Short mmCIF file of C-alpha atoms in Angstrom, two decimals:
data_model
loop_
_atom_site.label_atom_id
_atom_site.label_comp_id
_atom_site.label_asym_id
_atom_site.label_seq_id
_atom_site.Cartn_x
_atom_site.Cartn_y
_atom_site.Cartn_z
CA MET A 1 -34.81 31.39 31.02
CA SER A 2 -32.11 31.77 28.55
CA GLU A 3 -29.20 29.84 30.44
CA ARG A 4 -31.59 27.23 31.45
CA GLY A 5 -33.05 26.67 27.48
CA LEU A 6 -28.83 26.87 26.31
CA THR A 7 -27.98 24.09 29.28
CA ARG A 8 -30.91 21.76 27.83
CA GLY A 9 -29.86 22.32 24.50
CA ARG A 10 -25.76 21.70 25.03
CA PHE A 11 -27.30 18.53 26.94
CA VAL A 12 -29.39 17.26 23.54
CA ALA A 13 -26.41 18.66 21.41
CA GLY A 14 -23.95 16.33 24.42
CA ALA A 15 -25.87 13.32 23.50
CA ALA A 16 -26.44 13.70 19.73
CA GLY A 17 -22.51 14.23 19.80
CA GLY A 18 -22.18 11.16 21.56
CA ALA A 19 -24.16 9.11 19.06
CA LEU A 20 -22.31 10.26 16.16
CA ALA A 21 -19.04 9.90 18.12
CA LEU A 22 -20.16 6.21 19.22
CA ALA A 23 -21.58 5.32 15.49
CA SER A 24 -18.18 6.54 14.25
CA GLY A 25 -16.09 4.65 16.65
CA GLY A 26 -17.82 1.11 15.22
CA LEU A 27 -16.89 2.40 11.53
CA ILE A 28 -13.81 3.24 12.60
CA GLU A 29 -12.92 -0.21 14.30
CA VAL A 30 -14.59 -2.19 10.96
CA LEU A 31 -11.79 -0.60 9.02
CA ARG A 32 -9.00 -0.87 11.43
CA ARG A 33 -10.03 -4.76 11.61
CA ARG A 34 -9.85 -4.28 7.28
CA SER A 35 -6.49 -2.71 7.85
CA ALA A 36 -2.86 -3.51 6.84
CA PHE A 37 -1.25 -3.18 10.36
CA GLY A 38 -1.88 -6.51 11.11
CA TYR A 39 0.23 -7.72 8.05
CA ASP A 40 1.67 -4.42 6.62
CA GLY A 41 6.00 -5.54 6.82
CA GLN A 42 5.48 -8.99 8.49
CA GLU A 43 8.95 -10.97 8.11
CA LEU A 44 8.96 -14.50 7.30
CA LEU A 45 12.21 -15.89 8.53
CA GLY A 46 14.09 -18.73 10.25
CA GLY A 47 13.57 -22.52 10.53
CA THR A 48 9.64 -22.49 9.51
CA LEU A 49 10.87 -21.51 5.72
CA GLN A 50 8.67 -23.43 2.92
CA PRO A 51 9.80 -23.93 0.00
CA VAL A 52 6.20 -22.37 -1.47
CA THR A 53 5.36 -19.71 1.07
CA PRO A 54 1.84 -20.56 2.07
CA THR A 55 -0.41 -17.43 0.92
CA ASP A 56 -1.64 -16.22 4.39
CA ASP A 57 2.45 -15.89 5.06
CA PHE A 58 3.77 -14.42 1.86
CA TYR A 59 4.81 -11.03 2.94
CA VAL A 60 2.81 -8.03 2.35
CA VAL A 61 4.24 -4.09 1.76
CA THR A 62 1.55 -1.99 1.02
CA LYS A 63 1.22 2.02 0.82
CA ASN A 64 -2.37 1.95 2.16
CA LEU A 65 -3.70 2.05 5.33
CA VAL A 66 -6.81 -0.20 4.13
CA ASP A 67 -6.49 -2.19 1.30
CA PRO A 68 -9.05 -2.37 -1.45
CA ARG A 69 -11.95 -5.13 -1.38
CA VAL A 70 -12.29 -5.14 -5.21
CA ASP A 71 -15.86 -6.45 -6.00
CA ARG A 72 -15.56 -8.64 -8.98
CA ASP A 73 -18.41 -7.39 -10.61
CA ALA A 74 -17.40 -3.50 -10.70
CA TRP A 75 -13.80 -4.63 -11.75
CA ARG A 76 -12.72 -3.84 -15.37
CA LEU A 77 -9.17 -3.78 -16.74
CA GLU A 78 -8.45 -1.42 -19.19
CA ILE A 79 -6.02 -1.22 -21.92
CA SER A 80 -5.90 1.81 -23.68
CA GLY A 81 -3.35 4.49 -24.75
CA LEU A 82 -1.50 4.04 -27.54
CA VAL A 83 -2.63 1.16 -28.92
CA GLU A 84 -4.72 0.29 -32.22
CA ARG A 85 -7.60 -1.69 -30.45
CA PRO A 86 -8.18 -0.43 -27.01
CA ARG A 87 -10.14 -2.87 -24.79
CA THR A 88 -11.94 -3.26 -21.61
CA LEU A 89 -11.72 -6.72 -20.10
CA ARG A 90 -14.13 -7.71 -17.11
CA PHE A 91 -13.35 -10.60 -14.46
CA GLU A 92 -14.70 -13.50 -16.80
CA ASP A 93 -13.18 -12.56 -19.88
CA LEU A 94 -10.18 -13.60 -18.26
CA GLY A 95 -11.10 -16.97 -17.55
CA SER A 96 -11.31 -17.33 -21.71
CA LEU A 97 -7.75 -16.36 -22.60
CA PRO A 98 -4.83 -18.78 -22.50
CA SER A 99 -3.18 -19.35 -18.85
CA VAL A 100 -0.17 -20.50 -17.54
CA GLU A 101 1.23 -21.49 -13.81
CA GLN A 102 4.69 -20.34 -12.98
CA GLU A 103 6.44 -20.40 -9.77
CA THR A 104 8.38 -16.72 -8.86
CA THR A 105 9.31 -14.99 -6.00
CA LEU A 106 9.00 -11.76 -4.76
CA GLU A 107 11.20 -9.62 -2.93
CA CYS A 108 10.30 -6.04 -1.50
CA ILE A 109 12.53 -3.08 -2.37
CA SER A 110 12.66 -2.32 1.33
CA ASN A 111 13.96 -5.63 2.15
CA GLY A 112 17.55 -5.20 4.58
CA VAL A 113 20.03 -7.45 3.98
CA GLY A 114 19.22 -10.12 5.90
CA GLY A 115 14.86 -9.45 5.87
CA GLY A 116 12.30 -11.44 5.61
CA LEU A 117 10.58 -9.59 2.96
CA LEU A 118 10.64 -11.92 0.37
CA SER A 119 8.60 -14.91 -0.69
CA ASN A 120 7.84 -17.61 -3.11
CA ALA A 121 4.28 -18.50 -4.67
CA VAL A 122 2.92 -20.25 -8.23
CA TRP A 123 0.99 -17.76 -9.91
CA ALA A 124 -1.32 -18.50 -12.51
CA GLY A 125 -2.73 -16.00 -15.22
CA VAL A 126 -2.41 -14.63 -18.80
CA PRO A 127 0.94 -13.44 -20.41
CA LEU A 128 0.75 -9.84 -20.36
CA ARG A 129 2.56 -10.15 -23.69
CA ALA A 130 -1.38 -11.74 -25.05
CA LEU A 131 -2.96 -8.98 -23.53
CA ILE A 132 -0.68 -6.36 -25.20
CA GLU A 133 -0.39 -8.04 -28.74
CA GLU A 134 -4.00 -8.52 -28.83
CA ALA A 135 -4.87 -4.87 -28.54
CA GLY A 136 -2.02 -4.03 -30.85
CA PRO A 137 0.21 -1.68 -29.49
CA LYS A 138 0.77 1.49 -31.89
CA ARG A 139 4.30 2.81 -33.39
CA GLY A 140 5.98 5.06 -30.66
CA ALA A 141 4.58 3.16 -27.89
CA LYS A 142 7.61 2.75 -25.62
CA ARG A 143 6.21 1.94 -21.90
CA LEU A 144 3.26 0.66 -20.13
CA PHE A 145 1.91 2.39 -17.08
CA PHE A 146 0.23 0.54 -14.90
CA HIS A 147 -3.14 1.82 -12.72
CA ALA A 148 -4.43 -0.06 -9.68
CA ALA A 149 -7.50 0.48 -7.62
CA ASP A 150 -6.09 2.07 -4.78
CA GLY A 151 -4.34 4.85 -7.15
CA PHE A 152 -0.85 3.25 -7.05
CA THR A 153 1.08 3.80 -10.24
CA HIS A 154 3.92 1.82 -12.00
CA SER A 155 5.53 1.97 -15.42
CA THR A 156 8.22 -0.21 -16.91
CA PRO A 157 9.25 -0.31 -20.54
CA LEU A 158 7.49 -2.36 -23.14
CA GLU A 159 9.75 -5.04 -23.48
CA ARG A 160 9.75 -6.34 -20.08
CA GLY A 161 5.96 -6.30 -20.36
CA MET A 162 6.44 -8.41 -23.40
CA GLN A 163 8.47 -10.59 -21.78
CA ARG A 164 7.36 -14.72 -21.46
CA THR A 165 7.22 -14.74 -17.87
CA THR A 166 5.42 -11.25 -17.27
CA LEU A 167 1.81 -12.37 -15.63
CA LEU A 168 -1.32 -10.74 -15.37
CA ALA A 169 -2.11 -13.29 -12.56
CA VAL A 170 -5.52 -14.06 -10.89
CA ARG A 171 -4.43 -16.99 -8.76
CA MET A 172 -1.93 -17.70 -5.96
CA ASN A 173 -1.11 -21.30 -4.81
CA GLY A 174 -4.48 -22.51 -6.59
CA GLU A 175 -6.61 -20.32 -5.17
CA LEU A 176 -7.86 -16.94 -6.50
CA LEU A 177 -6.02 -13.76 -5.18
CA THR A 178 -6.87 -13.04 -1.69
CA ASP A 179 -7.75 -9.29 -1.32
CA ARG A 180 -4.37 -8.70 0.19
CA HIS A 181 -2.47 -9.94 -2.48
CA GLY A 182 -4.22 -7.93 -5.28
CA PHE A 183 -7.70 -9.47 -5.95
CA PRO A 184 -9.32 -10.01 -8.26
CA ALA A 185 -5.91 -9.42 -10.84
CA ARG A 186 -2.50 -8.53 -10.01
CA LEU A 187 1.11 -8.25 -12.22
CA ILE A 188 3.98 -10.55 -11.32
CA VAL A 189 6.82 -9.06 -12.89
CA PRO A 190 9.86 -11.69 -12.58
CA GLY A 191 13.37 -9.67 -11.96
CA ALA A 192 12.05 -6.78 -10.41
CA TYR A 193 11.56 -5.81 -7.07
CA GLY A 194 7.70 -6.28 -5.64
CA GLU A 195 6.50 -2.77 -6.17
CA LEU A 196 6.38 -3.47 -9.51
CA SER A 197 4.12 -6.59 -9.51
CA VAL A 198 1.29 -4.13 -8.95
CA LYS A 199 -1.73 -5.29 -7.06
CA TRP A 200 -5.19 -4.67 -8.24
CA ILE A 201 -4.36 -3.52 -11.24
CA ASP A 202 -7.80 -1.65 -13.35
CA ARG A 203 -5.96 0.07 -16.23
CA ILE A 204 -2.42 -0.56 -18.58
CA GLU A 205 -1.89 2.37 -20.54
CA LEU A 206 0.78 2.08 -23.38
CA ILE A 207 2.67 5.53 -23.56
CA ASP A 208 5.99 7.06 -25.23
CA ASP A 209 6.76 9.58 -22.29
CA GLY A 210 8.64 9.10 -19.28
CA ARG A 211 6.23 9.23 -17.10
CA LYS A 212 6.62 7.89 -13.77
CA GLY A 213 4.59 5.94 -11.12
CA TYR A 214 4.02 6.64 -7.35
CA TYR A 215 7.47 5.61 -6.19
CA GLU A 216 9.17 6.08 -8.75
CA GLN A 217 8.47 9.55 -8.61
CA GLN A 218 10.09 9.34 -4.88
CA GLY A 219 13.68 7.99 -6.64
CA TRP A 220 12.88 4.35 -6.36
CA ARG A 221 14.27 1.82 -8.99
CA ALA A 222 12.93 -1.33 -9.06
CA GLU A 223 13.96 -2.64 -12.40
CA ARG A 224 16.84 -4.99 -11.03
CA VAL A 225 16.65 -7.07 -8.07
CA HIS A 226 20.37 -7.33 -6.52
CA THR A 227 21.15 -11.13 -5.70
CA MET A 228 20.69 -11.64 -2.08
CA SER A 229 21.12 -14.75 0.16
CA ARG A 230 20.39 -14.77 3.98
CA ILE A 231 20.82 -17.11 6.77
CA ASP A 232 18.00 -18.43 8.35
CA LEU A 233 19.62 -21.47 10.97
CA PRO A 234 20.88 -21.59 13.34
CA ALA A 235 19.13 -18.24 14.05
CA GLU A 236 21.42 -14.63 15.52
CA GLY A 237 23.53 -15.18 18.51
CA LYS A 238 21.83 -19.73 18.74
CA ALA A 239 24.74 -21.05 21.32
CA LEU A 240 25.64 -24.27 19.56
CA ARG A 241 27.69 -27.73 21.33
CA ALA A 242 31.22 -27.96 20.00
CA SER A 243 31.86 -30.99 17.73
CA ALA A 244 28.00 -31.74 17.39
CA PRO A 245 26.66 -31.36 13.77
CA ALA A 246 25.15 -28.48 13.09
CA THR A 247 23.16 -27.48 9.26
CA LEU A 248 23.13 -24.21 7.79
CA ARG A 249 20.10 -23.54 6.44
CA GLY A 250 19.03 -20.38 4.48
CA VAL A 251 17.63 -18.90 0.96
CA ALA A 252 19.37 -16.97 -1.65
CA PHE A 253 17.23 -15.19 -4.75
CA ALA A 254 18.54 -13.36 -8.02
CA GLY A 255 15.45 -12.10 -9.69
CA ASP A 256 15.13 -13.67 -12.60
CA ARG A 257 18.71 -15.20 -13.16
CA GLY A 258 18.62 -17.94 -11.10
CA ILE A 259 21.04 -19.18 -8.76
CA ALA A 260 23.98 -20.71 -9.74
CA ARG A 261 25.77 -21.81 -6.26
CA VAL A 262 25.53 -20.66 -2.68
CA GLU A 263 28.72 -20.49 -0.41
CA ALA A 264 28.62 -19.99 3.21
CA SER A 265 31.79 -19.43 5.69
CA THR A 266 32.39 -19.47 9.18
CA ASP A 267 34.69 -17.87 9.59
CA GLY A 268 33.66 -14.16 9.02
CA GLY A 269 34.72 -14.73 5.14
CA ARG A 270 37.87 -15.74 5.13
CA SER A 271 37.33 -19.46 3.51
CA TRP A 272 33.72 -20.40 1.53
CA ARG A 273 32.35 -23.68 1.28
CA ARG A 274 29.79 -24.50 -1.30
CA ALA A 275 26.59 -25.12 -0.19
CA LYS A 276 23.87 -27.89 -1.34
CA LEU A 277 20.72 -26.06 -3.15
CA ASP A 278 18.08 -27.81 -1.62
CA TYR A 279 15.21 -26.46 -3.75
CA ALA A 280 15.90 -24.07 -7.26
CA PRO A 281 13.09 -24.71 -9.38
CA SER A 282 13.54 -22.40 -12.22
CA LYS A 283 15.68 -19.00 -12.73
CA LEU A 284 12.46 -17.08 -11.02
CA THR A 285 12.03 -18.58 -7.82
CA TRP A 286 14.62 -18.84 -4.57
CA ALA A 287 17.19 -21.48 -3.94
CA LEU A 288 17.04 -22.98 -0.41
CA TRP A 289 20.22 -24.25 0.66
CA SER A 290 21.81 -26.08 3.31
CA LEU A 291 25.71 -26.78 4.43
CA PRO A 292 26.45 -29.26 6.94
CA TRP A 293 28.83 -28.20 9.62
CA ALA A 294 30.34 -29.50 12.72
CA PRO A 295 32.07 -26.79 14.99
CA ARG A 296 35.73 -27.91 16.15
CA GLU A 297 36.41 -25.77 19.33
CA PRO A 298 34.47 -23.40 21.36
CA GLY A 299 33.87 -19.49 20.99
CA THR A 300 31.70 -17.04 18.87
CA TYR A 301 32.01 -17.54 14.89
CA GLU A 302 31.04 -15.40 12.43
CA LEU A 303 28.57 -17.07 9.52
CA VAL A 304 28.67 -15.45 6.37
CA VAL A 305 26.78 -16.35 2.65
CA ARG A 306 27.24 -14.91 -0.36
CA ALA A 307 25.74 -16.72 -4.02
CA THR A 308 26.75 -16.40 -7.57
CA ASP A 309 23.65 -15.84 -9.75
CA GLY A 310 22.95 -17.40 -13.08
CA GLU A 311 24.77 -15.20 -15.05
CA GLY A 312 27.82 -15.96 -12.93
CA GLU A 313 27.86 -12.98 -11.04
CA LEU A 314 28.82 -12.64 -7.74
CA GLN A 315 26.64 -11.29 -4.75
CA SER A 316 27.76 -7.90 -3.85
CA THR A 317 29.73 -7.29 -0.99
CA VAL A 318 29.25 -3.48 -1.12
CA GLU A 319 26.86 -3.02 2.32
CA ASP A 320 24.26 -0.41 1.14
CA ASN A 321 20.98 0.28 2.72
CA SER A 322 18.06 -0.32 0.37
CA VAL A 323 17.65 3.54 -0.88
CA PRO A 324 16.62 3.88 -3.64
CA ASP A 325 17.60 0.26 -5.73
CA GLY A 326 17.11 -2.46 -3.22
CA ALA A 327 20.01 -3.35 -0.40
CA SER A 328 23.72 -4.88 -1.11
CA GLY A 329 25.92 -6.47 0.79
CA LEU A 330 26.47 -9.93 2.88
CA HIS A 331 24.63 -11.59 5.72
CA ARG A 332 26.52 -11.61 8.61
CA ILE A 333 25.65 -13.42 12.02
CA ALA A 334 27.25 -14.24 15.06
CA VAL A 335 26.46 -17.77 17.31
CA THR A 336 28.28 -18.85 20.35
CA VAL A 337 29.68 -22.47 19.99
CA GLN A 338 30.29 -24.24 23.64
CA ALA A 339 31.96 -27.25 24.60
CA MET B 1 -25.25 35.27 27.47
CA LYS B 2 -23.01 32.27 26.85
CA ARG B 3 -22.82 31.68 23.18
CA PRO B 4 -22.66 28.15 21.63
CA GLY B 5 -19.26 28.38 21.47
CA ALA B 6 -17.55 25.34 19.56
CA LEU B 7 -20.18 22.87 20.07
CA PRO B 8 -21.29 23.22 16.29
CA GLY B 9 -18.45 23.03 14.92
CA LEU B 10 -17.93 19.67 16.98
CA LEU B 11 -20.68 18.64 16.22
CA ALA B 12 -20.33 18.87 12.34
CA ALA B 13 -17.46 17.32 12.50
CA LEU B 14 -18.27 14.56 14.36
CA ALA B 15 -21.55 14.15 11.43
CA THR B 16 -18.90 15.04 8.63
CA THR B 17 -16.64 11.63 10.29
CA LEU B 18 -19.81 9.77 10.26
CA VAL B 19 -20.94 10.27 6.78
CA MET B 20 -16.91 10.00 5.67
CA LEU B 21 -16.30 6.84 7.35
CA LEU B 22 -19.85 5.34 5.99
CA LEU B 23 -18.83 6.29 2.15
CA ARG B 24 -15.21 4.66 3.01
CA VAL B 25 -16.82 1.64 4.26
CA VAL B 26 -19.61 0.84 2.22
CA LEU B 27 -18.82 2.45 -1.27
CA GLY B 28 -15.17 2.21 -0.87
CA VAL B 29 -14.69 5.99 -0.93
CA PRO B 30 -11.08 7.25 -0.13
CA LEU B 31 -10.59 8.88 3.01
CA PRO B 32 -9.70 12.93 2.69
CA PHE B 33 -6.46 11.69 4.61
CA GLU B 34 -6.03 8.83 2.06
CA LEU B 35 -6.40 11.22 -1.11
CA VAL B 36 -3.74 14.00 0.13
CA SER B 37 -1.58 11.33 1.02
CA ASP B 38 -1.87 10.00 -2.02
CA ARG B 39 -1.65 12.72 -4.20
CA PHE B 40 1.43 14.44 -2.27
CA LEU B 41 3.44 11.33 -0.80
CA PRO B 42 4.82 10.96 -4.76
CA PHE B 43 6.55 14.45 -4.63
CA VAL B 44 8.46 13.61 -1.17
CA PRO B 45 12.08 12.15 -2.39
CA VAL B 46 12.94 8.93 -1.54
CA GLU B 47 15.41 9.56 1.43
CA GLY B 48 12.91 12.33 2.96
CA PHE B 49 10.78 9.27 2.99
CA VAL B 50 12.52 6.93 4.15
CA THR B 51 13.47 9.59 7.06
CA GLY B 52 10.46 10.58 7.36
CA LEU B 53 9.37 7.21 8.44
CA GLY B 54 11.63 6.81 10.92
CA VAL B 55 10.96 9.85 12.85
CA PHE B 56 7.59 8.10 13.15
CA GLY B 57 8.81 5.12 14.26
CA GLY B 58 8.75 2.91 11.02
CA ALA B 59 6.18 2.43 8.16
CA LEU B 60 3.74 0.66 10.31
CA LEU B 61 3.28 3.00 13.58
CA ALA B 62 3.71 6.28 10.78
CA LYS B 63 0.22 4.36 9.36
CA GLN B 64 -1.49 4.22 12.51
CA ILE B 65 -0.70 7.68 13.57
CA GLY B 66 -1.68 8.61 10.38
CA PHE B 67 -5.16 6.49 10.35
CA TYR B 68 -6.29 7.81 14.25
CA GLY B 69 -4.88 11.13 14.06
CA SER B 70 -6.38 12.24 10.92
CA PHE B 71 -9.82 11.70 12.50
CA LEU B 72 -8.65 13.54 15.56
CA GLY B 73 -7.12 16.40 13.35
CA GLN B 74 -10.60 16.59 11.32
CA LEU B 75 -12.55 16.59 14.78
CA LEU B 76 -9.85 19.87 15.43
CA ILE B 77 -10.32 21.75 12.56
CA GLY B 78 -14.20 21.57 12.82
CA VAL B 79 -14.24 22.44 16.49
CA ALA B 80 -11.70 25.32 15.19
CA LEU B 81 -14.24 26.46 12.01
CA GLY B 82 -16.91 26.04 14.10
CA GLY B 83 -15.98 28.65 16.80
CA LEU B 84 -14.95 30.99 13.97
CA PHE B 85 -18.07 30.35 12.60
CA VAL B 86 -19.87 31.14 15.66
CA ARG B 87 -18.03 34.01 16.49
CA LEU B 88 -18.62 35.89 13.15
CA LEU B 89 -22.19 35.07 13.09
CA SER B 90 -23.01 36.24 16.56
CA ARG B 91 -20.77 39.28 16.17
CA GLY B 92 -23.29 42.29 16.51
CA ARG B 93 -26.53 40.30 17.21
CA GLY B 94 -28.55 40.58 20.39
CA ALA B 95 -29.91 37.67 22.10
CA GLY B 96 -33.35 38.00 20.44
CA ALA B 97 -31.92 37.77 16.79
CA ALA B 98 -33.31 35.02 14.56
CA PRO B 99 -30.24 32.69 14.74
CA LEU B 100 -29.83 32.91 10.97
CA THR B 101 -30.25 35.40 8.15
CA ARG B 102 -30.65 33.94 4.58
CA ARG B 103 -27.02 35.34 4.03
CA ALA B 104 -25.64 33.40 6.57
CA ILE B 105 -26.70 30.01 4.54
CA VAL B 106 -25.50 31.31 1.46
CA VAL B 107 -22.42 32.10 2.69
CA THR B 108 -21.53 29.20 4.39
CA PHE B 109 -22.88 26.55 1.72
CA GLY B 110 -20.73 29.07 -0.74
CA ALA B 111 -17.77 28.87 1.19
CA ALA B 112 -18.12 24.92 1.40
CA ALA B 113 -18.88 24.56 -2.20
CA ALA B 114 -15.64 27.54 -2.94
CA VAL B 115 -13.31 24.89 -0.50
CA TRP B 116 -15.11 21.75 -2.64
CA LEU B 117 -14.25 23.24 -6.02
CA VAL B 118 -10.37 23.97 -4.92
CA THR B 119 -10.39 20.61 -2.87
CA VAL B 120 -11.09 18.73 -6.28
CA VAL B 121 -9.07 20.99 -8.27
CA VAL B 122 -6.19 19.91 -6.32
CA LEU B 123 -6.80 16.42 -5.71
CA TRP B 124 -8.09 15.68 -9.12
CA PRO B 125 -5.26 12.94 -10.17
CA ALA B 126 -5.64 11.14 -6.48
CA LEU B 127 -9.51 10.72 -6.80
CA ARG B 128 -9.47 8.16 -9.50
CA SER B 129 -8.95 5.46 -6.65
CA ASN B 130 -11.57 3.97 -5.16
CA TYR B 131 -11.09 0.75 -2.78
CA GLY B 132 -14.22 -1.37 -3.75
CA GLY B 133 -12.62 -1.24 -7.13
CA LEU B 134 -14.47 1.18 -9.55
CA PRO B 135 -13.21 2.08 -13.06
CA PRO B 136 -11.23 5.06 -12.69
CA GLU B 137 -13.37 7.52 -14.32
CA ARG B 138 -16.68 6.44 -12.46
CA ALA B 139 -14.33 6.36 -8.98
CA ALA B 140 -13.15 10.05 -9.88
CA LEU B 141 -16.83 11.33 -9.98
CA LEU B 142 -17.47 9.02 -7.22
CA SER B 143 -15.16 10.78 -5.13
CA ALA B 144 -15.45 14.22 -6.16
CA ALA B 145 -19.37 13.80 -5.07
CA GLY B 146 -18.40 11.83 -1.96
CA LEU B 147 -16.30 15.52 -1.38
CA LEU B 148 -19.22 17.57 -1.87
CA VAL B 149 -21.34 15.60 0.42
CA LEU B 150 -19.12 15.64 3.26
CA LEU B 151 -18.76 19.81 2.83
CA GLY B 152 -22.78 19.45 2.30
CA VAL B 153 -22.94 17.70 5.59
CA PHE B 154 -20.76 19.67 7.41
CA ALA B 155 -22.00 23.30 6.49
CA ALA B 156 -25.68 21.56 7.07
CA SER B 157 -24.77 20.62 10.99
CA LEU B 158 -22.64 23.40 11.52
CA LEU B 159 -25.86 25.85 10.68
CA GLY B 160 -28.54 23.42 11.98
CA ALA B 161 -26.72 22.89 14.96
CA TYR B 162 -26.02 26.57 15.73
CA ALA B 163 -29.56 27.52 14.90
CA ALA B 164 -30.70 24.75 17.48
CA LEU B 165 -28.67 25.99 20.04
CA ARG B 166 -29.54 29.50 19.30
CA GLU B 167 -33.15 29.00 19.51
CA ARG B 168 -33.10 27.08 22.71
CA GLU B 169 -31.18 30.53 24.05
CA ARG B 170 -33.99 32.21 22.79
CA SER B 171 -36.33 30.20 24.49
#
């Protein structure tokens, strides 16, 4: 009797377990569809590059499995710590503050030489300086410590937050931020790598200590973007025709220092020609460059590019990976020229 | 005489997983896996972090392994704990004995409460996140309450499944 009872019990338990597993599977699928797996780390390279990156193509690198979907009504932005007048803002409050529009390029600190983890967008929002001044920093406040809904944190010197170009952005390319780009509000910190442009920000704390944020604790140093340049066209390994005119194209970026000059070489760096800057609207954005080239002889050519930033400093030739302060080195590609 | 074995643990783990997913999808309460990684990943030096990602085939693959692996791991832990629970409870008890004693119930919920307390203390800084955008203080309370609910569901469903299976056995 007990064996039959237990068998029946196991059947009922199995059915219950099956129902629970099915329901869980459905919810896992909901999360998978919302997850960042489809867009995290996706690079945009090559001939389709546009001066302003469409929002859906703008690179995303996130620590999250599933990015936040912040409820606008529940969201609050707290400004606290070493301030005379701590305040809590709602999303509607941001609309009544002076807003500016600013085109800014962001690059991920993990972007390798020749990588596509950088994009350019037009951001609109409130200068962070206005919010901090209104809260009144106390004497001794040295740094800003940012908190986000997903638990991400990052810090920066107070002076950086007070720069005219550091924004609390609420719009991107003319629309409200999308979830994956930090809705309802994110920072835009020109000159620093993207991890400092904290998304889904919900608290700005003024501090006097050396507290470190999420990736800062690991040892990443994101404060200064290295000057970079990249060849997008022709693509690596592409076969060209001798004497047929071709155009080399690509991007160059130097954080908030601007790009003064881009040079390309078709002989592995022995000689250089100055490229034309087709698009370089401000110091905060990338520059799109081009250079006509008509290879005379068949063979394999090594193309190299280098940039000089707005302060006159030539891009570093030292090849280094992105750990811990961003990659450096020149982008080189090989192309074949056929008769 | 057969015992329920690991079945109560598996059922309890499945019930807990379902509630956990509901809390994540509906209220934005972080998954335990998210809380643990947010709490401890910042302490991994950058070189080790990057090397670790490489071992798992890159950041994206590592995340996918973590995402699916965490559910599997949770089920395995549930089965292991359930098996241990059944073994402890069945020790020295005949087939005709009542399936649960008051002491077993108190000890099970007491253990769940103790695990909750330790978890909240250890994970506290990470509890302030909420994927629905709840402000940090309320998010911390909700995350802590969510963990309590999960452990409570695990304990209750473990006891319930065990009692139901033993009851069948006695009938």
